[in-house]
mmCIF file of C-alpha atoms in Angstrom:
data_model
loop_
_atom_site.group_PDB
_atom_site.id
_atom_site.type_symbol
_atom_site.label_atom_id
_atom_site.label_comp_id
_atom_site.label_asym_id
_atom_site.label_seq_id
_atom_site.Cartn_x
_atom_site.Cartn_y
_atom_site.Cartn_z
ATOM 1 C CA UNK N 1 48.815 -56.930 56.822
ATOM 2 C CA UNK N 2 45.928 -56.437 54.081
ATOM 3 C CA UNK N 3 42.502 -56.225 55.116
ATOM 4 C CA UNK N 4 41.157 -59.528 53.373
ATOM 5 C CA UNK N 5 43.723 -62.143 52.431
ATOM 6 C CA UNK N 6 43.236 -65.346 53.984
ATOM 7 C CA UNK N 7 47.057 -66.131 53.408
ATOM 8 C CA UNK N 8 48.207 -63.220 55.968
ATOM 9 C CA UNK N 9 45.674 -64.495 58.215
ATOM 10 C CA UNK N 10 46.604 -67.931 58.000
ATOM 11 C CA UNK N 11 50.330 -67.172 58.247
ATOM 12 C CA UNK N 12 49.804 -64.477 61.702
ATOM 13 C CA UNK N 13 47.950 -67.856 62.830
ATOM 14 C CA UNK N 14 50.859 -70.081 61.972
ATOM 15 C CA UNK N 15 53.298 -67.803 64.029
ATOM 16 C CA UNK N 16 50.846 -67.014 66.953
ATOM 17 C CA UNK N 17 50.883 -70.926 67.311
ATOM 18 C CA UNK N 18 54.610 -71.429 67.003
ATOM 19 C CA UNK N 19 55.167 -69.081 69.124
ATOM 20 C CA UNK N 20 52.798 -70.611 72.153
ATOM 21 C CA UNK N 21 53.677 -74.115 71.408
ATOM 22 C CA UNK N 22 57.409 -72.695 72.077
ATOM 23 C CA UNK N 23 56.615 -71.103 75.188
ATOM 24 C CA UNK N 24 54.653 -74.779 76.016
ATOM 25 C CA UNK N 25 57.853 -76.746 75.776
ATOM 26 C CA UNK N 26 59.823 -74.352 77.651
ATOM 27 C CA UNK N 27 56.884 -74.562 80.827
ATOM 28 C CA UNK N 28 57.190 -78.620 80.474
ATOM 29 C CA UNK N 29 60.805 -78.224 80.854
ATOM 30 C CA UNK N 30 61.189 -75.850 83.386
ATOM 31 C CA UNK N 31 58.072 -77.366 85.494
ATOM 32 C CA UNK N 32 56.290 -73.657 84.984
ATOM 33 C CA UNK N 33 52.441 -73.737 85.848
ATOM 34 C CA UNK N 34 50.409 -73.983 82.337
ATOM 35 C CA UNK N 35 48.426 -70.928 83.556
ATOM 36 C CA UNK N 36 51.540 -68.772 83.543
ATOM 37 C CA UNK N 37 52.214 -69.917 79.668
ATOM 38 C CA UNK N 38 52.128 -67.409 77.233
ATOM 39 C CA UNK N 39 50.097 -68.440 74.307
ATOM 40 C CA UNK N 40 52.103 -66.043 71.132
ATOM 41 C CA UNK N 41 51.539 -62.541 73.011
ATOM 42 C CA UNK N 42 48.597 -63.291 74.899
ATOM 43 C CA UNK N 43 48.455 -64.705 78.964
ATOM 44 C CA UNK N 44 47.259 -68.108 78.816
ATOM 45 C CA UNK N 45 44.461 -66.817 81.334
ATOM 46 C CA UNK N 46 43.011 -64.175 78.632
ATOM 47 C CA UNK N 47 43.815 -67.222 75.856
ATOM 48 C CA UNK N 48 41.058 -69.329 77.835
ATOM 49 C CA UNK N 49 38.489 -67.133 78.279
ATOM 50 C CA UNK N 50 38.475 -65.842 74.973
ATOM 51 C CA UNK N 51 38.049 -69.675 73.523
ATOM 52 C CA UNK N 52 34.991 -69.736 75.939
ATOM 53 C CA UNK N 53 33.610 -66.834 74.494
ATOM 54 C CA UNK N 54 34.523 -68.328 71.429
ATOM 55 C CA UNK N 55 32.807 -71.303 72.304
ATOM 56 C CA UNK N 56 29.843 -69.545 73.489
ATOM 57 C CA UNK N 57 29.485 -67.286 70.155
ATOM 58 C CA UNK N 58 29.826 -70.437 67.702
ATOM 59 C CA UNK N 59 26.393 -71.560 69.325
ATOM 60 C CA UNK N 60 24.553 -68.720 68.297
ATOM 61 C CA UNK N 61 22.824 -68.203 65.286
ATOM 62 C CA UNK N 62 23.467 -65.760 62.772
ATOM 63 C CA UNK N 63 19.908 -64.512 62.440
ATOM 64 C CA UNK N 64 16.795 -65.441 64.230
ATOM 65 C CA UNK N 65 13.748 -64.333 62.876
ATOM 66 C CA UNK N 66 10.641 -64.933 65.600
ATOM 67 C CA UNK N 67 6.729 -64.862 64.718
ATOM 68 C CA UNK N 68 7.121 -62.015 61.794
ATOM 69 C CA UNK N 69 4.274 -60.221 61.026
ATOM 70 C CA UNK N 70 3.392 -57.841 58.293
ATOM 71 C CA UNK N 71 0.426 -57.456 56.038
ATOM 72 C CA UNK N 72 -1.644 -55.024 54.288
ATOM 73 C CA UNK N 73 -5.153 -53.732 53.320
ATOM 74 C CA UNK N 74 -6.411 -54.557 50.183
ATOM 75 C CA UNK N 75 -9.799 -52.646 49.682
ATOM 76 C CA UNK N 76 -11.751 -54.683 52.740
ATOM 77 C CA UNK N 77 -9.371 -57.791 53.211
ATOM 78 C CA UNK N 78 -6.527 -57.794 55.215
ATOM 79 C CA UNK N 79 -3.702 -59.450 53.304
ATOM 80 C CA UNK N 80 -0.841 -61.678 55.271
ATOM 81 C CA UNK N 81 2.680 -61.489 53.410
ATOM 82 C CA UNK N 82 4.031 -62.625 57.007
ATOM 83 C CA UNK N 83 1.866 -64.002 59.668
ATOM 84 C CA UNK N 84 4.280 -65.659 62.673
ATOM 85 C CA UNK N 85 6.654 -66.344 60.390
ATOM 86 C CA UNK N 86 9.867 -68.241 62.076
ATOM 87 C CA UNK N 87 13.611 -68.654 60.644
ATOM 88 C CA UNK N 88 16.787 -69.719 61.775
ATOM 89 C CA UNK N 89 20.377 -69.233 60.052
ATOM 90 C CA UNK N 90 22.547 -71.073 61.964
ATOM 91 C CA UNK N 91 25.926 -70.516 62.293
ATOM 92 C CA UNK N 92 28.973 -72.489 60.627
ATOM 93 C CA UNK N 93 32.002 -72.725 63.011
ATOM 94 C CA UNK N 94 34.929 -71.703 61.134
ATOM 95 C CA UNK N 95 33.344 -71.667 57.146
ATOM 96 C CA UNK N 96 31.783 -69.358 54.897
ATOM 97 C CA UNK N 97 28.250 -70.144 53.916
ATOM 98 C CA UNK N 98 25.633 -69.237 51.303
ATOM 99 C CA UNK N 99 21.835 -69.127 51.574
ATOM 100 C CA UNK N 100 19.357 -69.018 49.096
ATOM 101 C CA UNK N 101 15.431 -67.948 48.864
ATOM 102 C CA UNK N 102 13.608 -69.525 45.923
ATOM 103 C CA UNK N 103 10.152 -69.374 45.506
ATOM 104 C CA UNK N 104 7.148 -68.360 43.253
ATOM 105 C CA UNK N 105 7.048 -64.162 42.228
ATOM 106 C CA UNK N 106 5.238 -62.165 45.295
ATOM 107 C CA UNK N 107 6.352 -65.094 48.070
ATOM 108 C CA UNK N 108 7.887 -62.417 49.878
ATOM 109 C CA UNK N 109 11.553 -63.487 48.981
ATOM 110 C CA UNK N 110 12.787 -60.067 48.358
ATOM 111 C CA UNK N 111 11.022 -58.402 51.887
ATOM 112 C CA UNK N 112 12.568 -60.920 53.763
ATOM 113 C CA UNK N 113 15.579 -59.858 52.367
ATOM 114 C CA UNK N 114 15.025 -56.363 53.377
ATOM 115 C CA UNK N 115 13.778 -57.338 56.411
ATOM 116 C CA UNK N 116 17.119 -58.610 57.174
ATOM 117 C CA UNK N 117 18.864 -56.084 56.324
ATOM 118 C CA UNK N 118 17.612 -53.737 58.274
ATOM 119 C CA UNK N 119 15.797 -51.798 55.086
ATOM 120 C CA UNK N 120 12.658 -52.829 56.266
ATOM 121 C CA UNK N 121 10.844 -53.460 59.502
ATOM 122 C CA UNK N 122 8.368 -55.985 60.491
ATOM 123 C CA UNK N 123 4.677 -54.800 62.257
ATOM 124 C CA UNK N 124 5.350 -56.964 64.506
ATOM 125 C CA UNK N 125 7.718 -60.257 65.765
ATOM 126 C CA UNK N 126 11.767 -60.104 66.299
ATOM 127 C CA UNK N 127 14.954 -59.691 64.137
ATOM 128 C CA UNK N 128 18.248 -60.714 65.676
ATOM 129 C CA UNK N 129 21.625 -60.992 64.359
ATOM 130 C CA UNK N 130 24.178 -63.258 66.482
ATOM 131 C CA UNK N 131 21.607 -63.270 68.884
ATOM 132 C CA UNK N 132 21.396 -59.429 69.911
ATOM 133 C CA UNK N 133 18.306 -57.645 68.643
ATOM 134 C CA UNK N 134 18.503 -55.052 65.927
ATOM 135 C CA UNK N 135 19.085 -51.261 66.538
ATOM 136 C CA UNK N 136 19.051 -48.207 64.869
ATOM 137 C CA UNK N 137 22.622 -48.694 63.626
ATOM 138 C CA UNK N 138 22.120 -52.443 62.493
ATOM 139 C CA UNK N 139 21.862 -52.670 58.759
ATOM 140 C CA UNK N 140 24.194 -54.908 56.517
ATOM 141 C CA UNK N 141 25.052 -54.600 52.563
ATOM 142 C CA UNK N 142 22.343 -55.015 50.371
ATOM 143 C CA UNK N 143 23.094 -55.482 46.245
ATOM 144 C CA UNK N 144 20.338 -55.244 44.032
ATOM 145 C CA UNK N 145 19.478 -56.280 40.364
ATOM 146 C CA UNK N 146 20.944 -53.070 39.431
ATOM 147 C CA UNK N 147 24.697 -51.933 40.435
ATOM 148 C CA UNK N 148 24.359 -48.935 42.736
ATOM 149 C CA UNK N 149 27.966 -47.282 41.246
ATOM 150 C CA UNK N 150 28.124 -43.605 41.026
ATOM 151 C CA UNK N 151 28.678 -43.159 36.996
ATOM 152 C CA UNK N 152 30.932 -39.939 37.548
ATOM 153 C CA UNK N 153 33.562 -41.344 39.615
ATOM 154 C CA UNK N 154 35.834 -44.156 38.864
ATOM 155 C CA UNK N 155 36.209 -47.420 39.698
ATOM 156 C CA UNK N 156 38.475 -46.670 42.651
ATOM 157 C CA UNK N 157 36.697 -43.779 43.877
ATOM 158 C CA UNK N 158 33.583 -45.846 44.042
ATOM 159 C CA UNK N 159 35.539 -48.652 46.004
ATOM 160 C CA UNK N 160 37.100 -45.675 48.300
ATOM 161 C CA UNK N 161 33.939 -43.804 48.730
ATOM 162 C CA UNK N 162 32.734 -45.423 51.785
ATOM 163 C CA UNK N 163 36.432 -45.120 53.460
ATOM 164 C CA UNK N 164 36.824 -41.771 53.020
ATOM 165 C CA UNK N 165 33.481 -40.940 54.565
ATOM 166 C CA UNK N 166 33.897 -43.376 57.665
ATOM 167 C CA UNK N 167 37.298 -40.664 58.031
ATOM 168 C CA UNK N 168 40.227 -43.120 57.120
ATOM 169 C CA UNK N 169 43.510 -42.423 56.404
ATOM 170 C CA UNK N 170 44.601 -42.144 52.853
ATOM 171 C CA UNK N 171 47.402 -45.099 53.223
ATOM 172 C CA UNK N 172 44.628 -47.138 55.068
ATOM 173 C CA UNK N 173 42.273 -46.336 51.858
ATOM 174 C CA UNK N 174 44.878 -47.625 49.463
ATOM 175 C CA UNK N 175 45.521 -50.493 51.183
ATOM 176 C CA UNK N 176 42.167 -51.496 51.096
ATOM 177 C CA UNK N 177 40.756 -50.504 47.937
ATOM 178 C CA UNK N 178 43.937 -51.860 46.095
ATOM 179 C CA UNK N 179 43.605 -55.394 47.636
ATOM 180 C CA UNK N 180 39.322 -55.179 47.030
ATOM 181 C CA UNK N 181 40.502 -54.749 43.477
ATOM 182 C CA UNK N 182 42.561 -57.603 43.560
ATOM 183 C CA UNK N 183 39.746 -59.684 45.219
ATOM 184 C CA UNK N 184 37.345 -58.638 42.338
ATOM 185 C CA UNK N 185 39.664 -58.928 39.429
ATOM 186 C CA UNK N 186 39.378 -55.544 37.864
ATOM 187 C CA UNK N 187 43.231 -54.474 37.874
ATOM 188 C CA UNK N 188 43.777 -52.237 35.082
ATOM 189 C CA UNK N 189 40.266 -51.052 35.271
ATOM 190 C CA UNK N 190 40.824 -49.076 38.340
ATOM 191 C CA UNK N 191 40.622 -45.403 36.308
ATOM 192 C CA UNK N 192 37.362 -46.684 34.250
ATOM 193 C CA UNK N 193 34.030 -45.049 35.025
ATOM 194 C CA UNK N 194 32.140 -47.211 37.264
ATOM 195 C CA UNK N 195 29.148 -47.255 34.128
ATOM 196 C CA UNK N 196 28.705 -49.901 31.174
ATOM 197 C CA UNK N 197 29.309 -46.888 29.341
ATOM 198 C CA UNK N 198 32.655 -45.796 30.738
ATOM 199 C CA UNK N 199 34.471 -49.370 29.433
ATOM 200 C CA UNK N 200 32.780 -51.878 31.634
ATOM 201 C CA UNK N 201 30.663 -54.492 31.399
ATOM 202 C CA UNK N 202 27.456 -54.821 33.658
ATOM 203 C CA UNK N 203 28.875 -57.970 35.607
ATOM 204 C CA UNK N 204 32.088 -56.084 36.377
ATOM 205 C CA UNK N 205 29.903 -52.635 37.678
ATOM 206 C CA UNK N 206 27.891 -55.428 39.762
ATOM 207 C CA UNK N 207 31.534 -56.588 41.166
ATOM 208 C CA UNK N 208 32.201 -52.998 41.982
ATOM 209 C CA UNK N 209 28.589 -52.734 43.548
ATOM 210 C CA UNK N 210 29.605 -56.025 45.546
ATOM 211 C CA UNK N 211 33.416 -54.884 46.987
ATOM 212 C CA UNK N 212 32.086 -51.157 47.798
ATOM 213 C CA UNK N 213 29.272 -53.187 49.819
ATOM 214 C CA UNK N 214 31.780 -55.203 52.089
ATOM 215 C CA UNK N 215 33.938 -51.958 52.424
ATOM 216 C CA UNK N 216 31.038 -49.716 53.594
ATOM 217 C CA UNK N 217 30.616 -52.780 56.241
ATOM 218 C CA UNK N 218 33.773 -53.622 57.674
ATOM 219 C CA UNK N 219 33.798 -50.579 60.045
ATOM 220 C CA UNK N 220 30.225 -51.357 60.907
ATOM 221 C CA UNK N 221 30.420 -53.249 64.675
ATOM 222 C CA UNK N 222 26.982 -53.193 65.628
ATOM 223 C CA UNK N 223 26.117 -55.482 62.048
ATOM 224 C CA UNK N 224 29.015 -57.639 62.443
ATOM 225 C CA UNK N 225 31.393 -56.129 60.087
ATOM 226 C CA UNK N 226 31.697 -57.104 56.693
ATOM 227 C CA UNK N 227 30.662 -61.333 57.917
ATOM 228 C CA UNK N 228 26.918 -60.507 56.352
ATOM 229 C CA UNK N 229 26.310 -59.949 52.575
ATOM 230 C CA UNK N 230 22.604 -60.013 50.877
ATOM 231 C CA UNK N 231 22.014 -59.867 47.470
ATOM 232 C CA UNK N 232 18.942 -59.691 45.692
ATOM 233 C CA UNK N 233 18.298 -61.197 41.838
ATOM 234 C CA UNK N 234 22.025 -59.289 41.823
ATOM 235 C CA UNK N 235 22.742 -61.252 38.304
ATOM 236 C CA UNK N 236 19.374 -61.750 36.538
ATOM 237 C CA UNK N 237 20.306 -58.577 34.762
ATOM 238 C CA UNK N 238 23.247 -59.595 33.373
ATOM 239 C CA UNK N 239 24.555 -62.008 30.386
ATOM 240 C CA UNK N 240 25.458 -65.587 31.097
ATOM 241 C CA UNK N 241 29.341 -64.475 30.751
ATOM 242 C CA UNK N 242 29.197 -61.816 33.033
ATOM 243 C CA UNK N 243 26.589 -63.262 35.346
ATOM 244 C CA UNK N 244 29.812 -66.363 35.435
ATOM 245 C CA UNK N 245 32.256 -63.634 36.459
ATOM 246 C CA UNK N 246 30.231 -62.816 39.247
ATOM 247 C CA UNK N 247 29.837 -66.045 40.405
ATOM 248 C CA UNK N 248 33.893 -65.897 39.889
ATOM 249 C CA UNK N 249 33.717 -62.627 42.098
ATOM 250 C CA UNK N 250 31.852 -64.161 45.176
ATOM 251 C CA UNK N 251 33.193 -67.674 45.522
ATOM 252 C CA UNK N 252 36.830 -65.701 45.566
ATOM 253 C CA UNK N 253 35.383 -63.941 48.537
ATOM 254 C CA UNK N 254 34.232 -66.851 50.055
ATOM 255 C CA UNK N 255 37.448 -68.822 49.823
ATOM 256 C CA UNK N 256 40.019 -66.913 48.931
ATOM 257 C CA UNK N 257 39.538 -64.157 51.737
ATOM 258 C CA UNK N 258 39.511 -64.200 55.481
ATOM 259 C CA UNK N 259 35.891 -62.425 55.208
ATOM 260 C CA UNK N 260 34.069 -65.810 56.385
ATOM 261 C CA UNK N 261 30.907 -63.575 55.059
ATOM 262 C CA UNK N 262 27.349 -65.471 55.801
ATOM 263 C CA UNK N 263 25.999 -64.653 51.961
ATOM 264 C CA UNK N 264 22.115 -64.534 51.557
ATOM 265 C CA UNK N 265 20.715 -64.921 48.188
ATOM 266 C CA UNK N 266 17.700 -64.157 46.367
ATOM 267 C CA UNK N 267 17.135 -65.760 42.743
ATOM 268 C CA UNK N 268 14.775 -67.055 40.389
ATOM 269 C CA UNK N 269 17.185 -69.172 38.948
ATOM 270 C CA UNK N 270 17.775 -72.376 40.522
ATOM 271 C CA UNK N 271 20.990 -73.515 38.816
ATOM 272 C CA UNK N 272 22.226 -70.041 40.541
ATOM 273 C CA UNK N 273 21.182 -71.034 43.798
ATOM 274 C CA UNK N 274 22.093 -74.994 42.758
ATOM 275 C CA UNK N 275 25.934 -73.997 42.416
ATOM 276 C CA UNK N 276 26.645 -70.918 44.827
ATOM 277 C CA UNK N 277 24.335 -72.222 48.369
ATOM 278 C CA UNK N 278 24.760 -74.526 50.967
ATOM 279 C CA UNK N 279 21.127 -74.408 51.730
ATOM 280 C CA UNK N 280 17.962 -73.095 50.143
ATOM 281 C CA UNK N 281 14.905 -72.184 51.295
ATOM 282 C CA UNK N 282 11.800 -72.781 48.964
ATOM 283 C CA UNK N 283 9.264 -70.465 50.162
ATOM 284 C CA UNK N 284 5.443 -70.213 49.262
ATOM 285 C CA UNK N 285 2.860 -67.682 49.540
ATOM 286 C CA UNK N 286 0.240 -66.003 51.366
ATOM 287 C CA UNK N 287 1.080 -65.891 53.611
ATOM 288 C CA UNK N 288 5.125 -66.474 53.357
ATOM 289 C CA UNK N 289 5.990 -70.533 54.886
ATOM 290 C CA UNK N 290 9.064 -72.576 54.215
ATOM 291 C CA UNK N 291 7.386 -74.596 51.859
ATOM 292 C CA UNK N 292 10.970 -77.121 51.423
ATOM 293 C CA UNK N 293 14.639 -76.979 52.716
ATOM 294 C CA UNK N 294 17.205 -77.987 50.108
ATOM 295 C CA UNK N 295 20.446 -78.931 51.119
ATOM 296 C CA UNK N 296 23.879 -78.814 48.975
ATOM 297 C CA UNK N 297 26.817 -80.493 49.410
ATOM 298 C CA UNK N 298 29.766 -80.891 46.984
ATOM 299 C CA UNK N 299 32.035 -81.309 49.390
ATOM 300 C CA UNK N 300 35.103 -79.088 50.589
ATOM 301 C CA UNK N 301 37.325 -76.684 48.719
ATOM 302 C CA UNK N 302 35.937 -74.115 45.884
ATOM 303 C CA UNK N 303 32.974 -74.597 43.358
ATOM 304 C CA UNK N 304 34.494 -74.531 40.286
ATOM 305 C CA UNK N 305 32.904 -74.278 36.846
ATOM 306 C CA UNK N 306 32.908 -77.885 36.479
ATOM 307 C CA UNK N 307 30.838 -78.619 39.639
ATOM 308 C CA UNK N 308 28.431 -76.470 37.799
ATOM 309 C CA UNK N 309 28.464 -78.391 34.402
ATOM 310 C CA UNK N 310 28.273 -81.375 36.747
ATOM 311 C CA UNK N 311 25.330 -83.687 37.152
ATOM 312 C CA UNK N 312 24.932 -83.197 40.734
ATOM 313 C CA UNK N 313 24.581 -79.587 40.867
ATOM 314 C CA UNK N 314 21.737 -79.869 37.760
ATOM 315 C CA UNK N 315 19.705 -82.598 40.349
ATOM 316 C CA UNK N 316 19.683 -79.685 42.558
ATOM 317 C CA UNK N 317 18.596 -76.697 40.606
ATOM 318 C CA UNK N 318 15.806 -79.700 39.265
ATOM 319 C CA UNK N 319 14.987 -80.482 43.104
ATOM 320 C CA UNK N 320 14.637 -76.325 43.525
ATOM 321 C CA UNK N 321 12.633 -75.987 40.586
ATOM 322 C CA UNK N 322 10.379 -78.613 41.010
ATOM 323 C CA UNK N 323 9.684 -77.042 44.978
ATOM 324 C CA UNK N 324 8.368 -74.140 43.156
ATOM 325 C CA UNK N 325 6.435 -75.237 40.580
#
């Protein structure tokens, strides 16, 4: 089974349920105790107290930032960029989600980010993800403006980089990297240079930048796997086509994968934020405050192209710009 696709997932699921709801009917019939069922491969006893644990686990955050502090010296003065500054990213049982920071330039959007990612550490105050506090191997992917590709290896060899150095096998690697192609949509670009230069275009480099991200992750326990990804202004370099394509690229991750990745976004641009997040945080400065929450709904299934021509998703980018301004 692939890495990624939702549709094995879904169909393991399907079986794993036949299978128990089989073994259910036989119990009923044959007056077994439920607690001797077998639910697909797995006791009935270990069934139930892996749905506590479950149960327990869908109640906990995915990050909890508590009374962050950092500042600076400027000449005399004693600058606050964070001064007991609180957060909460809850959890969504069972869904992918997207988060967005908007705010004016120097807000302290962008070392939030990298606060959250491990890149950067607070003076003082607490960072936890799924309600465990950080360590030294805690750090999730982090895609910049710029795409972080090596220009002398290919498209593939970028996407199998981080594989080869966590010491997979070479069937494992193909597996992977050929179904993260897939996921980004650059078959037949797979012997390219990972460069503009080498026959790409920037918003298909930033798609390679994104998949080699998740695959550096997935082996990564102590940061939840590949569940977290952060970007930062990871379009505002690119053309409206390929800055589109992108878009294309994550909300196929989102639904078309079994990722379920929590995405947090940085942008200035808040039809970006309008169309990809479920929620967006309008932050102001000095020191750093959630100034307003915005929250998006279009409903279930995929964002489309035409929820972002739509009315509804320009109210929202209005509602985000007008928090700033």
């Amino acid at each position: 089974m692939g890495l990624f696709t939702k549709e094995l997932k879904e169909q393991k699921q399907r079986e794993e349920f036949e299978a128990g709801y089989e073994a259910s009917k036989e119990a009923l019939a044959n007056d077994i105790p439920q607690k001797d069922v077998e639910v697909g491969t797995m006791p009935r006893e270990t069934f139930d107290k892996l749905k506590e644990v479950e149960k327990e686990m869908r109640s906990v955050n995915v990050f909890d930032l508590k009374n962050i502090n950092v500042s600076f010296k400027v000449g005399h003065e004693t600058k606050h960029l964070f001064q007991n500054f609180n957060l909460e990213i809850p959890d969504i049982t069972g869904k992918s989600q997207v988060i967005g920071f908007a705010g004016p330039s120097g807000c302290g959007k962008s070392q939030l980010l990298r606060i959250i990612s491990g890149l950067s550490k607070p003076q003082s105050g607490e960072v936890l993800v799924y309600g465990q506090p950080y360590t030294d191997k805690t750090h999730f992917p982090l895609i910049f403006q710029r795409y972080s590709n090596y220009d002398w290896m290919t498209v593939w060899d970028n996407l199998a980089l981080p594989l080869k150095m966590r010491g997979m096998k070479p069937g494992e690697i193909k597996t992977a990297v050929e179904e993260m192609i897939d996921i980004l949509g650059l078959r037949g670009h797979e012997e390219k240079w990972g460069y503009p230069g080498g026959g790409l275009s920037g918003g298909q480099c930033q798609r390679i930048s994104i998949g080699r991200s998740i695959l550096a992750a997935a082996g990564n326990k102590d940061s939840r796997g590949n569940q977290i990804l952060l970007l930062d202004e990871a379009t505002s370099a690119l053309d409206i086509v390929s800055k589109h394509e992108v878009h294309d690229t994550l909300m196929n991750i989102l639904y078309g994968t079994e990722l379920d990745p929590t995405m947090i976004i940085v942008s200035h641009d808040p039809s970006e934020l309008a169309f990809l997040c479920d929620k967006v945080f309008v932050l102001a400065p000095w020191p750093c405050r959630i100034h307003k929450i915005v929250d998006i709904d279009y409903g279930m299934g995929k964002r489309t192209r035409d929820i972002k021509d739509s009315q509804k998703c320009q109210d929202y980018a209005r509602e985000i710009e007008q928090s700033i301004s």
